[in-house]
XYZ file of C-alpha atoms in Angstrom:
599
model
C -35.490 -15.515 -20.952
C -33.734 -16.340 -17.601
C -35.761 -16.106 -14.308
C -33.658 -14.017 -13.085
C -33.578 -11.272 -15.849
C -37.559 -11.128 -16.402
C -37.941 -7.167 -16.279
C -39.701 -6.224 -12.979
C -41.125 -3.052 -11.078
C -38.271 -1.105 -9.335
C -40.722 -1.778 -6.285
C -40.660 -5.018 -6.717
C -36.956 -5.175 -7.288
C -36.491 -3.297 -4.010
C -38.521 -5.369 -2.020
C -36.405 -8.243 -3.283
C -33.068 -6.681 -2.589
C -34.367 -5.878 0.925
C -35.313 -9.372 1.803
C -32.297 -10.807 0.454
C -30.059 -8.353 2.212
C -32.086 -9.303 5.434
C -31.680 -13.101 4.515
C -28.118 -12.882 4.821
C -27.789 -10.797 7.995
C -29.165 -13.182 9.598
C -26.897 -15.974 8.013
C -23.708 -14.020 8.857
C -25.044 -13.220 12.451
C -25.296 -17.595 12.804
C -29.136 -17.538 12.874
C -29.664 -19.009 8.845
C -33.442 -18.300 8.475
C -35.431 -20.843 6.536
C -36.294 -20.125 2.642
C -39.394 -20.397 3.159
C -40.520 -17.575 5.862
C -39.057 -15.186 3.576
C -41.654 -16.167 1.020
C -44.677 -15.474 1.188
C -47.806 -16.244 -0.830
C -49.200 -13.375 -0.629
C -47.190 -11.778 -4.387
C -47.311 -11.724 -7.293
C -46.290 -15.198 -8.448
C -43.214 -13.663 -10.943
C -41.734 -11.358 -7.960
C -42.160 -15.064 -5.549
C -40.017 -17.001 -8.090
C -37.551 -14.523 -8.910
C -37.170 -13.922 -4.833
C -36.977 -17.380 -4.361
C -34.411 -17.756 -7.050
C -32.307 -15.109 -5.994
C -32.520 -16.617 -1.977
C -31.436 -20.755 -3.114
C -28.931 -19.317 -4.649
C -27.605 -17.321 -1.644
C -28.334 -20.041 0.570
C -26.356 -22.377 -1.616
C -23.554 -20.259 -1.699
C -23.393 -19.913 2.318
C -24.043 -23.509 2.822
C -20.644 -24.489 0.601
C -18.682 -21.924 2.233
C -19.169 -23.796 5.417
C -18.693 -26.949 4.208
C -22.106 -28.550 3.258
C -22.673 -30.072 -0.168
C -26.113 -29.285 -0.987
C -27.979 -31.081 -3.802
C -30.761 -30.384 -5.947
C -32.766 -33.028 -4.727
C -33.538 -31.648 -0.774
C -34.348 -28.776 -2.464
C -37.117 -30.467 -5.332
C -38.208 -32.029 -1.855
C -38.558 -28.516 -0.368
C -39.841 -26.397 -3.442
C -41.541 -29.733 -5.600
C -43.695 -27.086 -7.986
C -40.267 -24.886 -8.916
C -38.004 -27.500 -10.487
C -36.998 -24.758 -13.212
C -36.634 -22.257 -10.875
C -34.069 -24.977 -9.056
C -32.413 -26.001 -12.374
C -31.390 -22.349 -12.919
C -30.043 -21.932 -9.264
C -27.819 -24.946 -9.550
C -26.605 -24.107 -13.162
C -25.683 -20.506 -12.021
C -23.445 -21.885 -9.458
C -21.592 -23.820 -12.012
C -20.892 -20.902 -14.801
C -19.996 -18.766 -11.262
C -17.396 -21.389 -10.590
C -15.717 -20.656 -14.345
C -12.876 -18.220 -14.657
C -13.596 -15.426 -16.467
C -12.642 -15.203 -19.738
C -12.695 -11.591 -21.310
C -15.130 -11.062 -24.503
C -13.248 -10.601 -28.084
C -12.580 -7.684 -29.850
C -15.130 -8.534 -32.302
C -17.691 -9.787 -30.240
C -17.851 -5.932 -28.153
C -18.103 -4.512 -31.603
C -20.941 -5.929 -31.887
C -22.387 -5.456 -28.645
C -21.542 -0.845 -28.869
C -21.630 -0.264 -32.628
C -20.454 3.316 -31.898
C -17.469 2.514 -30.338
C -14.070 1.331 -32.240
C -12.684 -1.093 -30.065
C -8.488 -1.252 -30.383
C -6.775 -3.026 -27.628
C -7.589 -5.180 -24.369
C -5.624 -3.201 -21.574
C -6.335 -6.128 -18.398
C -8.385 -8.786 -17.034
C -9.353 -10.409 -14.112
C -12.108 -11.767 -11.508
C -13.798 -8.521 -11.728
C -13.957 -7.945 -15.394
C -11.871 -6.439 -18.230
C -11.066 -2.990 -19.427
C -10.737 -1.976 -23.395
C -9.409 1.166 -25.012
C -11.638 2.059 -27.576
C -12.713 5.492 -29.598
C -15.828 7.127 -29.519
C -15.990 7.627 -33.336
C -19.250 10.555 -32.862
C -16.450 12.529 -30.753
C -13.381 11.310 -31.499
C -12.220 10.774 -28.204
C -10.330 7.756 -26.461
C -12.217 6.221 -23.686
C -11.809 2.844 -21.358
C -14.320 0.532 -21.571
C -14.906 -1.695 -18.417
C -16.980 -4.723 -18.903
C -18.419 -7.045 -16.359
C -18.395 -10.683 -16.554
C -21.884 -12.257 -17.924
C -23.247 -13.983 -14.831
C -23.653 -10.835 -13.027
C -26.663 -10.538 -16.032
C -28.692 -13.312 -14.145
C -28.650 -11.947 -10.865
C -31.624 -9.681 -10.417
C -30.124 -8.336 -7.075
C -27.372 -6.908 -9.079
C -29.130 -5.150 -11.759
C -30.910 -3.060 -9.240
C -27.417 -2.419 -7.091
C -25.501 -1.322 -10.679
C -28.132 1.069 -11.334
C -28.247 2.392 -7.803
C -23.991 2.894 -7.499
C -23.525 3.644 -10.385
C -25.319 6.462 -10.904
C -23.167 7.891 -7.605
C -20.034 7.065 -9.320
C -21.181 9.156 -12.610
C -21.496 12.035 -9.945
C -17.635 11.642 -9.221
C -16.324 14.446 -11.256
C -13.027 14.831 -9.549
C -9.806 16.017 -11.494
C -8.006 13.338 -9.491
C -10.915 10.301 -10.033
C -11.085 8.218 -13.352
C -14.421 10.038 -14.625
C -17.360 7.672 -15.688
C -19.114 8.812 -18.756
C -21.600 5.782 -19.656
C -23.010 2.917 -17.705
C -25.444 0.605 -18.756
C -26.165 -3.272 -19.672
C -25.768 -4.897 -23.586
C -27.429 -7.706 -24.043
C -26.111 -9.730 -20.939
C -22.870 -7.606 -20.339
C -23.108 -4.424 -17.824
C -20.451 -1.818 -18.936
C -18.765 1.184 -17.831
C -17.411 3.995 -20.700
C -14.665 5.921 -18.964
C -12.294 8.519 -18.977
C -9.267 7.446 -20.972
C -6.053 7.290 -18.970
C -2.892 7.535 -21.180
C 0.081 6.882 -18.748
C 0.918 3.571 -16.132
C -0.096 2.391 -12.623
C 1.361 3.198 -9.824
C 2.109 -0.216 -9.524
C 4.543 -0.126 -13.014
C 6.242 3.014 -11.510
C 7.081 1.068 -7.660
C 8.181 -2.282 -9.360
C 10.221 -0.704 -11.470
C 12.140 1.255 -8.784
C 11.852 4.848 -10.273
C 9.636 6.118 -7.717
C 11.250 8.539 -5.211
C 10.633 9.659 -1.485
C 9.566 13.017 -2.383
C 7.810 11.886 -5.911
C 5.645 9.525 -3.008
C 4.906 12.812 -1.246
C 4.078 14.867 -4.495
C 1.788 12.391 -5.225
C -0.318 11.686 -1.791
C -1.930 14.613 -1.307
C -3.689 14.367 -4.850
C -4.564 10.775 -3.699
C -6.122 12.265 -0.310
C -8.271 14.503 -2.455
C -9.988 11.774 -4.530
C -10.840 10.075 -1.354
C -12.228 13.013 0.541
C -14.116 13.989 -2.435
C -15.576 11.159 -2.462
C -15.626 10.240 1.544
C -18.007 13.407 1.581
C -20.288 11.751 -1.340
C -21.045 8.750 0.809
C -18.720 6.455 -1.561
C -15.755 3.895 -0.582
C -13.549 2.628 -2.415
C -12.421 -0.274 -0.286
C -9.480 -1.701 -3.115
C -7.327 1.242 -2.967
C -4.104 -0.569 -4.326
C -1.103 0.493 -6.836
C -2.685 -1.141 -9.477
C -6.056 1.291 -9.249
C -4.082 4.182 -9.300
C -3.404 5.896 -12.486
C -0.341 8.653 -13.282
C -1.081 10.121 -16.772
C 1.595 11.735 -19.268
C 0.582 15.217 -18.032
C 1.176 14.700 -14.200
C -1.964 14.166 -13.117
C -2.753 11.112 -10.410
C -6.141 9.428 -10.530
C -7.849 6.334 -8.688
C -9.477 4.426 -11.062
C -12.818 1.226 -10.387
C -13.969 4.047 -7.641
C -16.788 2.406 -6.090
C -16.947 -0.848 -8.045
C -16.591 -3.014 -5.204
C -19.657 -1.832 -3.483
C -21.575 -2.629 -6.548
C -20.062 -5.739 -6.998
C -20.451 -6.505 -3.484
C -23.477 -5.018 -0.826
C -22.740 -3.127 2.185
C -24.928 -5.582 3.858
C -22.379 -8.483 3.587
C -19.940 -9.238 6.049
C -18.318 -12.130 4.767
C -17.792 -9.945 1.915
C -19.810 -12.490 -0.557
C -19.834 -11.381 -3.780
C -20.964 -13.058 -7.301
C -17.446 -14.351 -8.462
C -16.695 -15.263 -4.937
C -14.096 -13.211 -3.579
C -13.379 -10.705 -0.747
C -13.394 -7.322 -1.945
C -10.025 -5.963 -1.614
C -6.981 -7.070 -2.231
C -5.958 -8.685 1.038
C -1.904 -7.266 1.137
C -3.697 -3.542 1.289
C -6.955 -4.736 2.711
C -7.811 -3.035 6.622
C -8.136 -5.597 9.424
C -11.894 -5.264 9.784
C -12.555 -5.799 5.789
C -11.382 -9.523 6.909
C -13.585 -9.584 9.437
C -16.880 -8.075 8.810
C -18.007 -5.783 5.322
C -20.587 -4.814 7.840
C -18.223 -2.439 9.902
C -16.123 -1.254 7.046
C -16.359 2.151 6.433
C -14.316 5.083 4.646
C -11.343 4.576 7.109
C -10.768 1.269 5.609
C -9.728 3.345 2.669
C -7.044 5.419 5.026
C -5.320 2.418 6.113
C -5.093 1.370 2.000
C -4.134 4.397 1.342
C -0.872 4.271 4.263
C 0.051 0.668 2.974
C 0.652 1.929 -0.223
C 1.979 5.477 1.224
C 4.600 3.105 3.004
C 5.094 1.228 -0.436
C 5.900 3.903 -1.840
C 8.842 5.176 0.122
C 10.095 1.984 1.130
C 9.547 -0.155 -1.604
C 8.518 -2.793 0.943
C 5.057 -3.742 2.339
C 4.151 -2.687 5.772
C 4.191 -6.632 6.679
C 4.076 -8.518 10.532
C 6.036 -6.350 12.820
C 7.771 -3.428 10.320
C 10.186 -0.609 10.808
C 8.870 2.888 10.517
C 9.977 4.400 6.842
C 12.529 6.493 8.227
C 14.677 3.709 9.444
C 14.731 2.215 5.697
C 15.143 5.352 3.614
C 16.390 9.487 4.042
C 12.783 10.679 5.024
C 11.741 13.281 7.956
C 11.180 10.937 10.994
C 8.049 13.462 11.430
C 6.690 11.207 8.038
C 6.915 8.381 10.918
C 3.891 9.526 12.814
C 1.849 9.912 9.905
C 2.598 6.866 8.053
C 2.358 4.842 11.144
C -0.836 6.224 11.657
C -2.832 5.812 8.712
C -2.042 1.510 9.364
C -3.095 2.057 12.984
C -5.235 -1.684 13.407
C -8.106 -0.030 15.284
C -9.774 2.346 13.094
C -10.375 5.098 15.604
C -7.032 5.471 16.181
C -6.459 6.211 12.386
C -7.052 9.407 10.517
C -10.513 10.026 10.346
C -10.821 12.433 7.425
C -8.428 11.582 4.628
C -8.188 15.525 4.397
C -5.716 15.579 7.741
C -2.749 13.510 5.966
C -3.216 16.061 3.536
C -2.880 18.833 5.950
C -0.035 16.891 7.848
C 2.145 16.009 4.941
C 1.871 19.770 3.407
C 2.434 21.042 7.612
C 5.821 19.286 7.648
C 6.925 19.956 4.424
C 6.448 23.760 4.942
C 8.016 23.316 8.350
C 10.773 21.710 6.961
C 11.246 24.416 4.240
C 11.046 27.648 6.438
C 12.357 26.117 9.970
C 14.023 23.094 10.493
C 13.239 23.171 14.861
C 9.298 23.505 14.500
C 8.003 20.328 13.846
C 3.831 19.412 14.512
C 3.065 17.729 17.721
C 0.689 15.302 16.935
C -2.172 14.689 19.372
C -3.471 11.475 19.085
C -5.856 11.243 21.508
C -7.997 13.950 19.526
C -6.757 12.834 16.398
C -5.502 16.106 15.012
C -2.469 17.142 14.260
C -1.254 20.903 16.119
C 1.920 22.638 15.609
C 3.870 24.722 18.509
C 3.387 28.142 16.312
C 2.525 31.517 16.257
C -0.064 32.547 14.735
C 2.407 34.913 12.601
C 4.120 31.676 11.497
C 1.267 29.730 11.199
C 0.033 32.289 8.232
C 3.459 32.219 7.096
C 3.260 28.645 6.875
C -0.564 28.501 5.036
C 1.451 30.400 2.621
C 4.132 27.966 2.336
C 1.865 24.974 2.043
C 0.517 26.628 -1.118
C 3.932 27.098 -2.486
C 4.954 23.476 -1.171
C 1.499 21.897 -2.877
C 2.497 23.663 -6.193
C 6.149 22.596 -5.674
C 4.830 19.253 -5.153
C 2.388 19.113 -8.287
C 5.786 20.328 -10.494
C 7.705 17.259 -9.112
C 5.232 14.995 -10.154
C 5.125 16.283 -13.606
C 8.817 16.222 -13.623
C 8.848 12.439 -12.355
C 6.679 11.594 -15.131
C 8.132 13.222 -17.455
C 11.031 12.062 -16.876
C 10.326 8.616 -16.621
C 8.424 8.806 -20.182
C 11.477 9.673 -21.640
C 13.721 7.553 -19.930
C 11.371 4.918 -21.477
C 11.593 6.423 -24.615
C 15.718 5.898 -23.987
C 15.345 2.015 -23.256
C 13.589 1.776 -26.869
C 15.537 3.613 -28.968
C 18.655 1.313 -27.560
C 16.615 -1.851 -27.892
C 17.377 -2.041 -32.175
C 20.762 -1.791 -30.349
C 20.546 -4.744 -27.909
C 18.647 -6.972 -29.779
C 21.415 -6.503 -32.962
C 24.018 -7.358 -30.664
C 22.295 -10.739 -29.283
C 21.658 -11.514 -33.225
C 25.398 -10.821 -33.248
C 26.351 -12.799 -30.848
C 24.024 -15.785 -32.389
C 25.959 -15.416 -35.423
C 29.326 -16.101 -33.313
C 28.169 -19.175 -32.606
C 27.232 -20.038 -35.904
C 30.828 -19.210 -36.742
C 32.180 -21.209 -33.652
C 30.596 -24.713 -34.971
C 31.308 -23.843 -38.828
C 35.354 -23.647 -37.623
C 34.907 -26.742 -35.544
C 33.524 -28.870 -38.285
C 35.818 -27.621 -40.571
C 39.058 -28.215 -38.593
C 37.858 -31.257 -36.395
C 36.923 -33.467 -39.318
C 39.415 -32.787 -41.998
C 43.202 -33.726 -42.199
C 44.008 -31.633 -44.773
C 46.532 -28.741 -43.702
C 44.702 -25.871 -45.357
C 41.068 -26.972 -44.080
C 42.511 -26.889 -40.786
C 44.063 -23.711 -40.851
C 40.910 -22.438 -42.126
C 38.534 -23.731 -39.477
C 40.535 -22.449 -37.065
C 40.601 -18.786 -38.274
C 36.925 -18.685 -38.842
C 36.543 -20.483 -35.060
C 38.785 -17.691 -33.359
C 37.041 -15.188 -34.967
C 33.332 -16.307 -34.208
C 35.123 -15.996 -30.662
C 35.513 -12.446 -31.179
C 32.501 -11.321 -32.660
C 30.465 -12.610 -29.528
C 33.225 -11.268 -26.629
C 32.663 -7.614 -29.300
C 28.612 -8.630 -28.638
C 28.475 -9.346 -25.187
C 30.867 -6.126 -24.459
C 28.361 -4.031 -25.744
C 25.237 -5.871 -24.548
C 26.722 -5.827 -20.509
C 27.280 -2.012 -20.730
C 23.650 -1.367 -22.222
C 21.980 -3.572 -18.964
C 24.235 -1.820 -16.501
C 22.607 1.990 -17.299
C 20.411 2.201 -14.233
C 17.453 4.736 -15.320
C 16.785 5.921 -11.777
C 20.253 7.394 -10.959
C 20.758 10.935 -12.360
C 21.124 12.409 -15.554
C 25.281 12.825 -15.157
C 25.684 9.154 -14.284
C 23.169 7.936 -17.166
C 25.192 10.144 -19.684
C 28.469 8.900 -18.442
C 27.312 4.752 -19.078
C 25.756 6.023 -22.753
C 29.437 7.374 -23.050
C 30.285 4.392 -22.562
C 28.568 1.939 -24.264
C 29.206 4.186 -27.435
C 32.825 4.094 -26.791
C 33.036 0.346 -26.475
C 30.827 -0.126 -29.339
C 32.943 2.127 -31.645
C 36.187 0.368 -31.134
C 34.738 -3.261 -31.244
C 32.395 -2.497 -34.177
C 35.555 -2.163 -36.616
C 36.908 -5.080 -35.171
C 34.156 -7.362 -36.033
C 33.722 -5.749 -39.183
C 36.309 -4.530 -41.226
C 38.240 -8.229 -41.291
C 35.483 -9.418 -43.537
C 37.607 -8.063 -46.132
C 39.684 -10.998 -45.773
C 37.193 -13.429 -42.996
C 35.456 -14.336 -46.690
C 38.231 -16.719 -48.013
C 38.491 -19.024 -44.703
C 34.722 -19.040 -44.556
C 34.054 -20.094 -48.257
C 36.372 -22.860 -47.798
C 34.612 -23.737 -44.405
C 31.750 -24.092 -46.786
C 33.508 -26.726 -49.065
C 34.316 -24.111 -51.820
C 38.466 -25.048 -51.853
C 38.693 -23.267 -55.253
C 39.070 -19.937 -53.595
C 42.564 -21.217 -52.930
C 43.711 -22.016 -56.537
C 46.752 -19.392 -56.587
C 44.633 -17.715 -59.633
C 42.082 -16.616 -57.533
C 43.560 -16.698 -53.911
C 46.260 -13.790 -54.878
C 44.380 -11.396 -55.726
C 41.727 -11.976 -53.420
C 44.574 -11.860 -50.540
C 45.920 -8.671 -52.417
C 42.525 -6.641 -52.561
C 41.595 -8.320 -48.968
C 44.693 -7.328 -46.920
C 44.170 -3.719 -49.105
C 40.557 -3.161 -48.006
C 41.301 -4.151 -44.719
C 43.794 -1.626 -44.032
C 42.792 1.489 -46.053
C 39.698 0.750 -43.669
C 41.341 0.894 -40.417
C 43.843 3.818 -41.867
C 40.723 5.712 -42.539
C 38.602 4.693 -39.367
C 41.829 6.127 -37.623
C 42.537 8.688 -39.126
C 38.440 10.077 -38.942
C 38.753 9.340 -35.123
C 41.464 10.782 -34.122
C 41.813 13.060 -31.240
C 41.989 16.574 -31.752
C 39.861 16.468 -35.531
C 37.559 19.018 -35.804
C 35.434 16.548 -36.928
C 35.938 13.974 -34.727
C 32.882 13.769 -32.914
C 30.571 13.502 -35.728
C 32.195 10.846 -37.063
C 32.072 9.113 -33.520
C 28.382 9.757 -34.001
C 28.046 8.687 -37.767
C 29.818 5.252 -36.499
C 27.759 4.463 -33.237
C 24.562 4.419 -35.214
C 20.702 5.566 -35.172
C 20.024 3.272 -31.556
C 22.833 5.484 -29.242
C 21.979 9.017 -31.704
C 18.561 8.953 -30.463
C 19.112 7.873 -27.080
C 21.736 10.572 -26.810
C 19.412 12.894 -28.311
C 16.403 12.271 -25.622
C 19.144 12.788 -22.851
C 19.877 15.993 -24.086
C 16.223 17.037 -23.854
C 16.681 15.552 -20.286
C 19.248 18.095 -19.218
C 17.541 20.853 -20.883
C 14.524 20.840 -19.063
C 17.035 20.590 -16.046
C 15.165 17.145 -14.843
C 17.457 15.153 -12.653
């Protein structure tokens, strides 16, 4: 067994976390103690080498980071009767410098017997998340596993058990819930609620996310971090990617809390096992650069207004940036609070997450019942107050309700929505991708003309190769007709103009589709002879093929006509019948579009 992992007293663990969280204070604060007064002789002998394991390797750590390349052999010098100890210190810092490579299906199903493990859903620095099934009751869940080195870090153990346990306390309809944490073999887990939708991130990059779908959703986002303000937890990586929008509506933060158990409040250089600042540094608050020490739940307001501004701009709040009014058709009141939340100094921010709430909801009511009364915002006292009568202002609690509910039904609706607008893009994918095979199969036909006409003399070969060139022409011009109009249906604009570009790629498919096809009644004879088979043109065989050819071809068209033709009662289905399954089912999901009156 490692060092590191021998099981010891939660006393003793305590003790150790306390002297290593003093160890580096004084390292951050540029007054590095020495290893050696923070060890004393006076314990027990395990607790003394696991301590002094645990402090080379922070000392290590905080020597590199300022440029010192320190050795094992000053330290055998220093500590000559703990060479193993030593040996383990230096070999953790190598396996910390590896990436992180996520376990294998098979090797978690091993590790939680009682879970079926189906898919890996993401990676990185921090670990990896799994959907998986918990077969006793049947229920989806997300598995979150932890790379392996954080197993031979004592310090950590006692940390994971400590946050963790706060973070299973979350229950919070708008927080990811955590159902299971523990530690198998050397991998600590997390077994958590389920989340069957996309990130916020998906929904901003792929431009479908809407002024007042960003306001529907804030308030829900305020919530979670009140909720869990008041519990004593930060979040401190509030980002698009940790925010979740399910099928049903609902908007949850997701890894609530992992950061402080992946990294200790104690640490101001923000330190961690893998070696990273926690945060992600585009939403990260000015004093999470500077010093973990100082960071505290406002850090998680200014997140929160970089990807508020995100949201409705599409841009990042980046060097000197324009308020969100001046870049999209928002209230200029949004300005204020926007501009607000990413106030540098965190006493000028929002101090309770619970007042952008209030804010957002004042102005939206105000907006609703009376255009003139807008909130005054104080900033000195950091509240927000509104020039209103006490009559109004119960008018307008009344309001808010309405708006909040109002504001819950628009981010169903977005969802919605954009689910089925997905569901849109795949049915006309079979579509797309038969066209691009079509259009591979013009060029097929392209170089069998050309090396039928360019190398032979003979008249008829020539004649041939030409036909079957032209015509490979065709088919991909019919191809790319139909592929352009598919990749021009923008799925953010409204229903009417999405209907009218499925109108049309239907109508240009119809008319080309006969085109392409229909001449195969006579396209075989050029193309056989392409192929080297000249006895299709004995006059035995090439009359009647010509005969039943130029026969098929037109009863074809007569009848494609003749089904199509304007005025038919039956015209429309058979403009249905001949555009296929891909543009009947996309049609089909539009129509459900338009009758739930989602725009």
């Amino acid at each position: 067994m490692s060092l590191r992992q021998k099981k010891l007293p939660i006393s003793a663990l305590e003790r150790i976390d306390d002297l290593c969280a003093e160890f580096e204070r004084q390292w951050q604060s540029n007054q590095p103690p020495t290893i050696e007064s923070m060890v004393a002789d006076d314990i027990d002998p395990v607790e003394r080498s696991v301590l002094l394991a645990e402090l080379v390797v922070l000392e290590i750590d905080y020597r590199r980071r300022r440029g010192d390349q320190p050795n094992k052999h000053e330290y055998l010098e220093r500590f000559p009767d703990h060479s193993d100890t030593l040996d383990e210190a230096f070999d953790d810092q190598d396996k910390r410098s590896r990436p992180f490579a996520p376990p294998t299906i098979a090797r978690l199903s091993e590790l939680f017997p009682t879970l079926e493990i189906i898919e890996l859903l993401g990676a990185g620095g921090m670990g990896a998340v799994y959907k998986a099934r918990q077969q006793g009751l049947d229920r989806l869940v997300a598995l979150k596993v932890l790379p392996e080195e954080f197993a031979h870090d004592v310090k950590f153990a006692l940390r994971f058990t400590r946050e963790a346990r706060t973070l299973a306390k979350l229950n919070h309809p708008n927080i990811v819930s955590v159902y299971e944490f523990g530690k198998a073999e050397d991998t600590f887990y997390f077994l958590m609620e389920f989340v069957d939708g996309s990130t916020l991130r998906d929904v901003v990059s792929g431009g479908q996310l809407k002024p007042e779908h960003a306001l529907a959703i804030v308030p829900h986002l305020c919530d979670a971090l009140q909720f869990a303000h008041d519990k004593g937890v930060i979040h401190r990586d509030i980002k698009p990617e940790n925010i979740l929008m399910s099928q049903d509506g609902t908007v949850k933060i997701a890894d609530f809390g992992l950061s402080r158990i992946l990294d200790s409040d104690n640490q101001a250089t923000g330190l961690t096992a893998t070696h990273q600042v926690m945060g992600t540094p585009r939403y990260m608050a000015p004093e999470q650069f500077e010093s973990t020490r100082s960071v505290d739940h406002r850090a998680d307001i200014y997140s929160l207004g970089v990807v508020f501004y995100e949201m409705l701009t599409g841009e990042l709040p980046i060097g000197r940036f324009a308020a969100p009014s001046r870049k999209v058709a928002i209230d200029v009141r949004l300005d204020e609070v926007v501009l607000r939340t990413l106030e540098k100094e965190p006493q000028r921010r929002y101090q309770r997450a619970s007042q952008i709430k209030s804010d957002i909801q004042t102005i939206g009511s105000v907006t609703r019942n009376d255009s003139a009364l807008a909130p005054t915002m104080d900033i000195t006292n950091g509240h927000a107050t509104a020039d209103i009568d006490s009559d109004s202002s119960s008018a307008n609690t009344t309001a808010s309700a309405a708006n909040l509910q109002q504001q819950e039904l628009t981010a169903r609706l977005f969802l919605t929505r954009r689910e089925l607008m997905d569901q849109i893009k795949t049915s006309l994918s079979p579509l797309f991708q038969g066209q691009l095979f079509q259009i591979f199969v013009g060029i097929l036909l392209i170089g069998l003309g050309a090396q039928c006409w360019a190398r032979a003399s003979e008249f008829h070969r020539v004649v041939c190769g030409g036909i079957i060139h032209v015509y490979g022409i065709l088919v991909i011009a019919a191809g790319i007709a139909v592929c352009t109009r598919i990749k021009r249906i923008d799925f953010t604009e409204s229903v009417d103009q999405i209907r009218g570009k499925l109108d049309t790629v239907r109508r240009v498919y119809v008319k080309v589709a006969p085109i392409v096809g229909f001449p195969w009644w006579l396209m075989w004879i050029p193309a056989a002879v392409a192929f080297g088979f000249d006895a299709v043109l004995v006059p035995s065989s090439l009359i009647p093929s010509i005969v039943v050819g130029v026969i098929g071809t037109a009863v074809s068209f007569w009848l494609y006509f003749r089904a199509m033709r304007p005025g038919r009662p039956n015209a429309q289905a058979w403009e249905k019948q001949f555009a296929g399954k891909s543009l009947a089912e996309a049609s089909a999901i539009l129509r459900e579009v338009e009758q739930a009156q989602i725009q």
